[in-house]
Short mmCIF file of C-alpha atoms in Angstrom, two decimals:
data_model
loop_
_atom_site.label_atom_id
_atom_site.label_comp_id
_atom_site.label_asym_id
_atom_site.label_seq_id
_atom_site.Cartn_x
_atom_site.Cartn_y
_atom_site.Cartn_z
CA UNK A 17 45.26 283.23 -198.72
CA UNK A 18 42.56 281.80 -201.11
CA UNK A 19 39.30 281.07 -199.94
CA UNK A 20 39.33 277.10 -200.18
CA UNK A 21 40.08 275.45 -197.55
CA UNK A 22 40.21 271.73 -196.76
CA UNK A 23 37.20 270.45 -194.71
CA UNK A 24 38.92 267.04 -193.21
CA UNK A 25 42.74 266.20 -192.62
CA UNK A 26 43.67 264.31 -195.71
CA UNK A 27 46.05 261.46 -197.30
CA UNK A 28 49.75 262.71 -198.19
CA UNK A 29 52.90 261.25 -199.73
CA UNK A 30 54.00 257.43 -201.02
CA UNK A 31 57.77 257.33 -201.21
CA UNK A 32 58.74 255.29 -204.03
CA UNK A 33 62.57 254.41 -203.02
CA UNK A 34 65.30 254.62 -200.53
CA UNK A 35 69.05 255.19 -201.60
CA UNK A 36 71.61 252.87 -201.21
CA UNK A 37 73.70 255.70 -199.51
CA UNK A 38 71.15 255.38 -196.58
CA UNK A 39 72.08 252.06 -195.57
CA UNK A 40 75.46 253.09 -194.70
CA UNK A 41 73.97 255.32 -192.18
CA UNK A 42 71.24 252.81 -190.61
CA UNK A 43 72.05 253.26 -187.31
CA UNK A 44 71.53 256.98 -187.58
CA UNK A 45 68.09 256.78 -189.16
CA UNK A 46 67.09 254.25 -186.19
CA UNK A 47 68.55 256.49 -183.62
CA UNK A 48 66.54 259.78 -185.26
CA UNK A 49 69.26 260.71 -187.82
CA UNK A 50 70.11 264.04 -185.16
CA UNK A 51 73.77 264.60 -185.27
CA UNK A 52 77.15 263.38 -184.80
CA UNK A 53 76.57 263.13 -180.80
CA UNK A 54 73.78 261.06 -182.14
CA UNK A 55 75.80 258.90 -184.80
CA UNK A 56 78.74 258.25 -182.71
CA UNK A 57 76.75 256.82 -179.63
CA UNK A 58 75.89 253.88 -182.03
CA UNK A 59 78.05 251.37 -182.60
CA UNK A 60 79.21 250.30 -186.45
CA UNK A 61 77.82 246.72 -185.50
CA UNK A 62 74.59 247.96 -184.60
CA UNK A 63 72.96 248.75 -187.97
CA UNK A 64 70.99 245.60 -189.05
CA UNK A 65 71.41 243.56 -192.59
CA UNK A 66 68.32 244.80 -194.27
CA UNK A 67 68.06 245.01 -198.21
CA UNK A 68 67.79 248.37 -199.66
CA UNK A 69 64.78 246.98 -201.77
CA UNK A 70 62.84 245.69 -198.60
CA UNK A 71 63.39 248.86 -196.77
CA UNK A 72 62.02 250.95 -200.38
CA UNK A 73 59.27 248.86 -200.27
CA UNK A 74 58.05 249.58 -196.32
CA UNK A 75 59.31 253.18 -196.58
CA UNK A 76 56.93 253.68 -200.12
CA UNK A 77 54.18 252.42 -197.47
CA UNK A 78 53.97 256.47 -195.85
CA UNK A 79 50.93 257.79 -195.34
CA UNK A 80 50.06 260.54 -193.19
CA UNK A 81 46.99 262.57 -191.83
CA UNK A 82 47.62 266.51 -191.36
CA UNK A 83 45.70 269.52 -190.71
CA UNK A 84 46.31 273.53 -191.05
CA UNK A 85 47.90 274.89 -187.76
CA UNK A 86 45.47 276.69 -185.67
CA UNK A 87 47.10 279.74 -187.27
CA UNK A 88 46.17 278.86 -190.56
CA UNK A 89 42.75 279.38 -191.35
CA UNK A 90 41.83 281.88 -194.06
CA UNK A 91 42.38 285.42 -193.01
CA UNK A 92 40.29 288.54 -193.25
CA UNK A 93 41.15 291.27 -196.14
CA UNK A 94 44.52 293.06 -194.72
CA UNK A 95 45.51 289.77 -192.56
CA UNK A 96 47.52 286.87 -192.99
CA UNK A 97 47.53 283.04 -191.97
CA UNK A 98 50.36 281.10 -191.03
CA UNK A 99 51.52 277.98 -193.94
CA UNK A 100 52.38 275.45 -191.42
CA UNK A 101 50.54 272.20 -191.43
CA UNK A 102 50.63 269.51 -188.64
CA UNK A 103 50.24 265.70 -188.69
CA UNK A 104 48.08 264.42 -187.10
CA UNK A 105 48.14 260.37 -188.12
CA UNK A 106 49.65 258.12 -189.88
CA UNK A 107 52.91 256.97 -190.57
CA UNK A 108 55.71 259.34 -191.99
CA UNK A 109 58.73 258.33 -194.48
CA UNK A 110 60.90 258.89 -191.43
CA UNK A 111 59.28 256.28 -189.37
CA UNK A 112 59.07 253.95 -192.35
CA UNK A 113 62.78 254.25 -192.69
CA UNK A 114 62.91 253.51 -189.19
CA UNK A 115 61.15 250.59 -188.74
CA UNK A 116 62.65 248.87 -191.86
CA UNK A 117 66.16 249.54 -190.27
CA UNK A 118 65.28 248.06 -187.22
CA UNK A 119 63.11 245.30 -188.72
CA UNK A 120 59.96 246.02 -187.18
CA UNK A 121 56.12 246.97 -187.99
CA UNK A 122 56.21 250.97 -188.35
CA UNK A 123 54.65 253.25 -185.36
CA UNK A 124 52.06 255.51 -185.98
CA UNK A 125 50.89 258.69 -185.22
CA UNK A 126 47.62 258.72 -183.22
CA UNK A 127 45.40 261.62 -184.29
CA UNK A 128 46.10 264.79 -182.30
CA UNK A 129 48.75 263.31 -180.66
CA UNK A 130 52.20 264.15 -180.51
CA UNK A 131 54.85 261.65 -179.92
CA UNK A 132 57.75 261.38 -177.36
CA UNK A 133 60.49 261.06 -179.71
CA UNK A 134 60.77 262.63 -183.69
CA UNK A 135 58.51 261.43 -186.29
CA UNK A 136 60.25 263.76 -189.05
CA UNK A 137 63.59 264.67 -190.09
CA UNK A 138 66.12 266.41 -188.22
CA UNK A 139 68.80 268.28 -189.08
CA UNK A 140 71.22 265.57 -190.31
CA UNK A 141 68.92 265.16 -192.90
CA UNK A 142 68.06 268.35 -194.06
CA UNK A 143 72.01 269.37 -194.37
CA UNK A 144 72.43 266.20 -196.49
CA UNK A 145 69.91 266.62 -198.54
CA UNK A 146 70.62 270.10 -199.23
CA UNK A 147 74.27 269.23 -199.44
CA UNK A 148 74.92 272.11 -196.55
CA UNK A 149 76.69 269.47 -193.78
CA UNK A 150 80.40 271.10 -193.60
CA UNK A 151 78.78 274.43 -194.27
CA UNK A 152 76.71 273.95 -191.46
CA UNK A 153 79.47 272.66 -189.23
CA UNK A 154 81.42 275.57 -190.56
CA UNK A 155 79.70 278.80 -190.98
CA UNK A 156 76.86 280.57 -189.83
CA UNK A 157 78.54 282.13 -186.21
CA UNK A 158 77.90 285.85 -185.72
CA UNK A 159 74.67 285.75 -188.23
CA UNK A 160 71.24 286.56 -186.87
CA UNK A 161 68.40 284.81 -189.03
CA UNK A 162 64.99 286.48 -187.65
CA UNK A 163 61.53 284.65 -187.30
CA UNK A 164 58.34 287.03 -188.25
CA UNK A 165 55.02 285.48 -186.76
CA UNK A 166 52.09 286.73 -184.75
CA UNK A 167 51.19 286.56 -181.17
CA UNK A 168 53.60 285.18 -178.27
CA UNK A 169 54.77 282.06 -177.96
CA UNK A 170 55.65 281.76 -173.88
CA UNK A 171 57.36 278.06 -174.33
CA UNK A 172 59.75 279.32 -177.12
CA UNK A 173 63.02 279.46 -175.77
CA UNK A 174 62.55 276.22 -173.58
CA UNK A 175 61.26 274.22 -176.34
CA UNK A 176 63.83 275.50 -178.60
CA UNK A 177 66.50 274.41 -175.84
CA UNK A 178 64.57 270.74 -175.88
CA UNK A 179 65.03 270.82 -179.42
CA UNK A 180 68.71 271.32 -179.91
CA UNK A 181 69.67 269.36 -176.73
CA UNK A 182 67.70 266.03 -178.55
CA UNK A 183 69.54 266.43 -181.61
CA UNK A 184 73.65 267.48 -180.14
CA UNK A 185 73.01 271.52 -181.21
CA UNK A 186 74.81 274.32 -179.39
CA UNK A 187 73.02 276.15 -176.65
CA UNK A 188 70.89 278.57 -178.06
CA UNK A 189 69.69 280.98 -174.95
CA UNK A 190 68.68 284.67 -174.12
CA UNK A 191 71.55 284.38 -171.48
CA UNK A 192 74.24 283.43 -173.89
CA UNK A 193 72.96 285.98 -176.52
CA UNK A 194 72.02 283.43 -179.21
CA UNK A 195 68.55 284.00 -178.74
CA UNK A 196 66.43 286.33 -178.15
CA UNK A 197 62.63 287.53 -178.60
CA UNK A 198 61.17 291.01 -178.63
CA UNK A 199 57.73 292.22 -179.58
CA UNK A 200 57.39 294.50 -182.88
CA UNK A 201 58.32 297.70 -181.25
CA UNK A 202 61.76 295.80 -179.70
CA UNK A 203 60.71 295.34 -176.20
CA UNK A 204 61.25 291.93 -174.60
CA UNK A 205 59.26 292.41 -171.57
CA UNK A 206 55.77 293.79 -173.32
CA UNK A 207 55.08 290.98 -175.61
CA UNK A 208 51.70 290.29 -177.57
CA UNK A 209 48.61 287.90 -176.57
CA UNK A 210 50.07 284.15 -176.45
CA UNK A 211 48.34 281.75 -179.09
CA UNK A 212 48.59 278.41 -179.49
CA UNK A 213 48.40 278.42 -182.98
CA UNK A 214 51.16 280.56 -183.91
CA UNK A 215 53.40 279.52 -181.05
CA UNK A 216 53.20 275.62 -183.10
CA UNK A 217 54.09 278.10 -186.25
CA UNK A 218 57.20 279.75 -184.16
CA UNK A 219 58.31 276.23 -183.31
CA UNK A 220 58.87 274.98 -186.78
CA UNK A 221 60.74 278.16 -187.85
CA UNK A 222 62.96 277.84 -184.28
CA UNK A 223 63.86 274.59 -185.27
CA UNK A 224 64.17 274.62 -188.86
CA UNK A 225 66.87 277.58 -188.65
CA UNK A 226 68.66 275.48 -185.96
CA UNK A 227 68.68 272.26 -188.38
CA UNK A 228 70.18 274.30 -191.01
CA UNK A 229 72.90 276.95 -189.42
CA UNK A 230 73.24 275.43 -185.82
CA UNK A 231 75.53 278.67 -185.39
CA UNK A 232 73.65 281.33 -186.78
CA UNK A 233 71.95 283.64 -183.69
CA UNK A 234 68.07 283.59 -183.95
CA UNK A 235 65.93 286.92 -183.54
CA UNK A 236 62.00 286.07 -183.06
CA UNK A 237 60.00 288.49 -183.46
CA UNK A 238 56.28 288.52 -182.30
CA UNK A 239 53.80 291.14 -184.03
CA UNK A 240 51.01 292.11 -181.68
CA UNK A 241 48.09 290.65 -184.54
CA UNK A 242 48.61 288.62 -187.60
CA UNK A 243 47.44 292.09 -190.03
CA UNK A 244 49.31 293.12 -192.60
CA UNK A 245 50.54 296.07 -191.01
CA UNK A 246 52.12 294.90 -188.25
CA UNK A 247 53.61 291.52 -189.55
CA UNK A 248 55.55 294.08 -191.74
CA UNK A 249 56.12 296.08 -188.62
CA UNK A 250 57.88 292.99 -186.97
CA UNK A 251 59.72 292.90 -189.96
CA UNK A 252 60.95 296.53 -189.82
CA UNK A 253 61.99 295.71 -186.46
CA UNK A 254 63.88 292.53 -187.05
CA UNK A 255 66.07 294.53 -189.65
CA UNK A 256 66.69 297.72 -187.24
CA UNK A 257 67.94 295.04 -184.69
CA UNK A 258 70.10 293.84 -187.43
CA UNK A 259 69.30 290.65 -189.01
CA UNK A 260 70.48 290.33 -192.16
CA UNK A 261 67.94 287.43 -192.78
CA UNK A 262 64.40 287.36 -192.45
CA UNK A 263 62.10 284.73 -192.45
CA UNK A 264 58.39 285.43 -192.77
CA UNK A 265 56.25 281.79 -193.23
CA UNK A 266 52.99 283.22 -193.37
CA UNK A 267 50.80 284.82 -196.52
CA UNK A 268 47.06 285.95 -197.74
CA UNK A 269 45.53 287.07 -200.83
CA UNK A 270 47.11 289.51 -202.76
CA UNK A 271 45.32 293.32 -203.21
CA UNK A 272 46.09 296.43 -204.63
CA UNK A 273 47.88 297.63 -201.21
CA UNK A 274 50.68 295.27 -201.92
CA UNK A 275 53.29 297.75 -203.56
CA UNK A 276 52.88 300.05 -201.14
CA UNK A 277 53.52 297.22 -197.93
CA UNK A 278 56.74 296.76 -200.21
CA UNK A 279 58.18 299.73 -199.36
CA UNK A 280 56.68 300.28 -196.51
CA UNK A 281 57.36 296.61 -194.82
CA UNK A 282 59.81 294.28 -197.50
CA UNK A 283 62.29 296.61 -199.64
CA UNK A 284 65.25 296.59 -197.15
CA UNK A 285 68.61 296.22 -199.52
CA UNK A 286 71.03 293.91 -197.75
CA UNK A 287 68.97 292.39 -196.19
CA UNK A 288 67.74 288.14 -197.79
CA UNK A 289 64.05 288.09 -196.97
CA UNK A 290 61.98 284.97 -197.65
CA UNK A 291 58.57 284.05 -197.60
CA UNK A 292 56.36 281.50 -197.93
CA UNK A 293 54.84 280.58 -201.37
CA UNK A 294 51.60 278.77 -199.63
CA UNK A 295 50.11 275.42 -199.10
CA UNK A 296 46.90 276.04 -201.17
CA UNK A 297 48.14 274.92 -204.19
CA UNK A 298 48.48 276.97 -207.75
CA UNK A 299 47.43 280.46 -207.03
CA UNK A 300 49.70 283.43 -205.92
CA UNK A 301 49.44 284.95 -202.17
CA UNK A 302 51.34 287.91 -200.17
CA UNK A 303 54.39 288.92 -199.44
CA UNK A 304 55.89 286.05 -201.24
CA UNK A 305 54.60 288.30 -204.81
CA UNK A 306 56.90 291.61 -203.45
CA UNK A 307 59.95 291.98 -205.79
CA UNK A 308 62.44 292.51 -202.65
CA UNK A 309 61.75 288.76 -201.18
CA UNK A 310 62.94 285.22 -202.31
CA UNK A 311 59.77 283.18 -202.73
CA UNK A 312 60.34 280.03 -201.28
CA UNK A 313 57.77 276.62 -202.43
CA UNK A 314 57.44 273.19 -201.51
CA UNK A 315 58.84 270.05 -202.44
CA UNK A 316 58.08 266.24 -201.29
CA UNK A 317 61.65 265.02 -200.61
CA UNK A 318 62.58 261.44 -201.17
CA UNK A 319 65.50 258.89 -200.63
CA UNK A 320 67.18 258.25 -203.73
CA UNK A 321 70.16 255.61 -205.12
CA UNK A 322 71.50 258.35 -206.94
CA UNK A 323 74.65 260.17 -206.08
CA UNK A 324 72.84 262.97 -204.62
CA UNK A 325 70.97 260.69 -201.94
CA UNK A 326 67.80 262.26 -202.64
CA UNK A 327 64.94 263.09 -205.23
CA UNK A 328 62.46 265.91 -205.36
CA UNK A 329 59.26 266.25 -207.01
CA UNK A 330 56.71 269.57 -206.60
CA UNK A 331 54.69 269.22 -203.51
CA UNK A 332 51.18 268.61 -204.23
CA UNK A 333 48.36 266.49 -202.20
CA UNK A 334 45.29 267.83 -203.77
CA UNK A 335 44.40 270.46 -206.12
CA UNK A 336 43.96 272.74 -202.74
CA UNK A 337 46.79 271.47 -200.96
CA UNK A 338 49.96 271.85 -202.39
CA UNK A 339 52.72 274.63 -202.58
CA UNK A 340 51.37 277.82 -204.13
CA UNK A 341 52.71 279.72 -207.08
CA UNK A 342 51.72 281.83 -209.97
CA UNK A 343 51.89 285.33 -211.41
CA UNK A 344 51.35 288.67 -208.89
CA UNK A 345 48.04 290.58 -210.14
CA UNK A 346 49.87 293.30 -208.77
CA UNK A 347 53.97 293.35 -208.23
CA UNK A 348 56.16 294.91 -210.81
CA UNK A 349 58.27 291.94 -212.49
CA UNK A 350 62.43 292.21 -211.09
CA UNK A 351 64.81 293.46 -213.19
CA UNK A 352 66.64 289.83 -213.16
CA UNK A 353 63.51 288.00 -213.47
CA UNK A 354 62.73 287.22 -216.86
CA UNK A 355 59.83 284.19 -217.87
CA UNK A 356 58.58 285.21 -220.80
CA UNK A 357 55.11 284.64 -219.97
CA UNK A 358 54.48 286.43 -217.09
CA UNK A 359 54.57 290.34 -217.04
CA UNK A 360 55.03 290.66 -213.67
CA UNK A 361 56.38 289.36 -210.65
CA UNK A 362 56.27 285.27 -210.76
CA UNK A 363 56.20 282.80 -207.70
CA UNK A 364 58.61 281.03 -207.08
CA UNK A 365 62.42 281.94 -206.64
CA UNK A 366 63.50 278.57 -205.20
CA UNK A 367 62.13 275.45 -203.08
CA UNK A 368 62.55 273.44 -200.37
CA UNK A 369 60.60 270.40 -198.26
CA UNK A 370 57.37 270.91 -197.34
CA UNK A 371 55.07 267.69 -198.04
CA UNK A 372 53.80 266.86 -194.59
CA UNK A 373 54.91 263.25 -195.46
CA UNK A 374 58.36 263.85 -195.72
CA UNK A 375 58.08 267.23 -193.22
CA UNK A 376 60.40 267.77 -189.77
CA UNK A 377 60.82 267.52 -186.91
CA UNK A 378 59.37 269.99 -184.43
CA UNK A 379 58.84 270.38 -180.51
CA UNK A 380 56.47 272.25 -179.56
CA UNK A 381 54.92 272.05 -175.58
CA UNK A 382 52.37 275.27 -175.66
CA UNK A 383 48.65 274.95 -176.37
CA UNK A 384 46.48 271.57 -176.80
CA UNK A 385 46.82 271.33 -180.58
CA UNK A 386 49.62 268.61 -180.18
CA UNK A 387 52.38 268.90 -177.35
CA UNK A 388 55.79 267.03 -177.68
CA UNK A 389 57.22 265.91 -180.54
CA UNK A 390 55.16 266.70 -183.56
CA UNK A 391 55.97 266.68 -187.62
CA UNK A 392 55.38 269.88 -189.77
CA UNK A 393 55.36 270.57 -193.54
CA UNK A 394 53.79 273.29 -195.67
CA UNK A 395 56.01 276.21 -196.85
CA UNK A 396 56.19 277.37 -193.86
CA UNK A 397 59.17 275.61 -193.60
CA UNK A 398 60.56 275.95 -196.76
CA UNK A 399 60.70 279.12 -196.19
CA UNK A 400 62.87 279.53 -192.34
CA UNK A 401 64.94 276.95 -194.68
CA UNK A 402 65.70 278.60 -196.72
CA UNK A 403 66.50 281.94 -195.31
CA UNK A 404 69.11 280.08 -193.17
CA UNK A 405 70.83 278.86 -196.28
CA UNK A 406 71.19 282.49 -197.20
CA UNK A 407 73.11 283.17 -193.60
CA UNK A 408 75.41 279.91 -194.14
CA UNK A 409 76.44 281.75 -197.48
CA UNK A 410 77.35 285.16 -195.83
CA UNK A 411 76.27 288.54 -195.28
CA UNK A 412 74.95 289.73 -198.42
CA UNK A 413 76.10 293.17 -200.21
CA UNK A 414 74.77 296.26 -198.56
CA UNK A 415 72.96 297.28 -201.85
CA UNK A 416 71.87 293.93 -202.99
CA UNK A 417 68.20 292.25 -202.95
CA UNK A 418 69.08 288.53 -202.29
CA UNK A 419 66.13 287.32 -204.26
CA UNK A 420 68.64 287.78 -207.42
CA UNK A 421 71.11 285.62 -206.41
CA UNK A 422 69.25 282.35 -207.15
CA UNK A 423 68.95 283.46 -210.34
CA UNK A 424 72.65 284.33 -210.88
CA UNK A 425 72.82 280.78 -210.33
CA UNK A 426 70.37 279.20 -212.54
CA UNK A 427 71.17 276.39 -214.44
CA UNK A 428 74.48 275.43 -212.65
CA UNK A 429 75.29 272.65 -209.82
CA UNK A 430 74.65 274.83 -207.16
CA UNK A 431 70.89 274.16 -207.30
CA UNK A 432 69.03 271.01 -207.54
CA UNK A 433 66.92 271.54 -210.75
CA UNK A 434 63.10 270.07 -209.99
CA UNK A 435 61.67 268.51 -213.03
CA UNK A 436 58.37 266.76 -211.95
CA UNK A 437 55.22 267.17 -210.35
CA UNK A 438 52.40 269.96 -210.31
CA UNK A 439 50.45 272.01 -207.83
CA UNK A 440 47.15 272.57 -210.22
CA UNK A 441 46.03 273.29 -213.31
CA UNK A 442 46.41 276.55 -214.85
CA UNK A 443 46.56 277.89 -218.81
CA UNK A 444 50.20 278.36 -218.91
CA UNK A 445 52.31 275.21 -218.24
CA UNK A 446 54.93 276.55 -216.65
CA UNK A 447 53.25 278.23 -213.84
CA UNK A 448 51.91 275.50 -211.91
CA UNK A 449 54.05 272.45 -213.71
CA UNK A 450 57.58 271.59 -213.14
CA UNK A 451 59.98 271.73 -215.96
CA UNK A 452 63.61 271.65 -216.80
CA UNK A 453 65.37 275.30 -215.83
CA UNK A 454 62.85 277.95 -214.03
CA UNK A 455 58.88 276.64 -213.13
CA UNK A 456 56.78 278.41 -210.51
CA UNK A 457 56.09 276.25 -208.32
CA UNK A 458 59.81 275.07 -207.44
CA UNK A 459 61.54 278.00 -209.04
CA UNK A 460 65.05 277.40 -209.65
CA UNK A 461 65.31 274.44 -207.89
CA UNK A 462 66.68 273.62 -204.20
CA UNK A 463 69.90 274.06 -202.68
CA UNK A 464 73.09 272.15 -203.27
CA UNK A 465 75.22 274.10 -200.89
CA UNK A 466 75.24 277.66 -199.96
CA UNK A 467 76.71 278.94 -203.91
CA UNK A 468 73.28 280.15 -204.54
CA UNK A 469 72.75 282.07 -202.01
CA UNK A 470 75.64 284.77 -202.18
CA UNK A 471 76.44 287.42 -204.42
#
């Protein structure tokens, strides 16, 4: 990662307006907006009479306080940092909406508190927004999306199971086979060190993947150190176990040993592999510069009256805290990757939410930094997001990179195109400015469906 870092936790995200679709579905935002176990507990006569323009105008009221995960701070030369970012205080776009369904003054979030019920969304609202809900409902059984962090997180499997039961999700256990969790070298007895940090970082991507493929299998894998060398180990190992998604929400500065850790570590044809673009705003980091991954930045995702439901704009708080992109110092440009302005490889493929203001949903019991309910942005999970949308589309071809298929895409229906918003200033426009068709820091755009996302 790049050497700024924020000193304080710091102000994120006004909403400007909520969509008329919304109001149909009141009840559901008051009751968390989980699932259909959720929606159908709630009687039709239950959602109040509240104008769409009164419950914009509390719901552009969001403001939140968040801070790097424990996991985050800025790594030593051949390590990495996790992108996940935790609130802290404030009051999220999800409680706003809340509270101006019910009629009643907003909660907050105390500082280093967690709550005991959601603050962010949950997966009904991150398969609507990403148009994925029959997809989701549909596909995704017999897939394995894996989870590449650092150090042991001892509460994963319970929390996960607290998680899904909350929101209506299938089981997901070790003793049913939809779960499981191994060390880098495969074992599932000799795991690493626990850390509290990175077991806050396994909890987003747990819960993210469930949100988005409820069906799909998950494969967490724990390196034994956040280095280089065996992050990319862990990922080695998630593809010999057979995962034909990989998830990787973690990154540090770039160097002149990236090409060989990608093909040592990321070139595995077949296989989607996505990582995290950063939360340090315009700049480039590692692994999301190798060729063979899908770079995956960050959005702030609104409420919208159009026919969509929803609005995106590039997710930027400061001119240090924002999704990264940029052009690698060091990766060869892909074949199907062609910005004219940029001679080599370019970040980022496509997007996904990862303001802290509009962020998800998470429980996460292990460690001090926050136990309970807690909300989580950053591209860290943009990026388990996105690599689950890749695993509702299908098993990709044997001899394919998945990072093309985006781009086989571009310009049709199947992605949302994002056309505002920067993460910085830099010389060429493009890089760090949204635009119409391909910018860095959103890429292509974010899902509408899985059509993107197959060969």
């Amino acid at each position: 990662m790049r050497t700024s870092t924020p000193s304080s936790p710091h102000t994120s995200g006004r909403w400007r307006r909520l969509g008329t679709a919304f109001a149909a579905t009141a009840a559901l935002a008051a009751a968390g907006l989980g699932t259909a176990a959720h929606a159908t507990a709630a009687p039709a006569t239950a959602t109040p009479k509240v104008s769409t323009k009164a419950i914009a105008a509390q719901v552009a009221k969001a403001h939140v306080q968040y801070e790097k995960a424990a996991c985050g701070a800025t790594p030593k030369k051949g390590f990495a940092a996790c992108d996940a970012l935790r609130v802290t205080g404030g009051t999220t776009a999800f409680m706003e909406r809340q509270a101006a369904v019910k009629g009643i003054a907003p909660r907050t979030i105390k500082p280093h508190a967690a709550s005991d019920s959601p603050t962010g969304y949950g997966p009904s609202d991150i398969q609507s927004a990403y148009g994925l809900t029959d997809a989701a409902a549909a596909n995704g059984s017999g897939e394995t999306v894996a989870i590449v962090d650092a150090y042991d997180d001892p509460n994963a499997e319970a929390d996960l199971a607290t998680y899904r039961s909350y929101y209506g999700l299938p089981d997901c256990t070790s003793d049913n086979g939809c779960f499981t969790k191994v060390s880098q070298t495969g074992s599932t007895t000799s795991l690493p060190s626990a850390d509290s940090g990175w077991a806050g970082e396994e909890s987003l991507d747990l819960d993210v993947v469930s949100a988005t493929c409820p069906n799909c299998n998950i494969l967490l894998v724990e390196a034994k150190s956040a280095s280089d060398a065996n992050l990319g180990a862990a990922v080695n190992e998630a593809v010999k176990l057979g995962a034909k998604f990989v998830s990787n929400s973690y990154g540090g500065s770039e160097s002149s040993s990236d090409t060989t850790y990608d093909t040592s570590y990321y070139k595995h044809p077949g296989v989607a592999i996505t990582a995290s673009a950063g939360d340090e705003g315009y700049g480039a980091e590692y692994p999301a510069a190798s060729r063979y991954v899908t770079a995956v930045g960050g959005t702030k995702l609104s409420t919208s009256s159009n026919s969509r439901g929803w609005t995106e704009s590039v997710w930027k708080t400061s001119s240090t805290e924002g999704t990264g992109s940029g052009c690698s110092a060091y990766d060869a440009k892909p074949s199907w990757q062609t910005d004219a302005s940029c001679s080599k490889r370019m970040i980022a493929d496509v997007s996904a939410v990862a303001d802290p203001a509009t962020g998800v949903s998470v429980y996460d019991s292990y460690g001090a930094d926050g136990t309970g309910w807690n909300t989580y942005g950053g591209t860290s999970a943009s990026s388990p997001l996105i690599a689950s949308v890749y695993a509702l589309a299908g098993t990709p071809g044997s001899s394919d990179y998945p990072a093309q298929y985006p781009y086989n895409a571009a310009g049709t229906s199947a992605l949302n195109d994002v056309t505002s918003g920067n993460n910085g200033t830099c010389t060429t426009s493009y890089f760090c400015t949204a635009r119409s068709g391909y910018d860095g820091p959103t890429g292509w755009g974010t899902p509408e469906g899985t059509g993107a996302f197959t060969g």
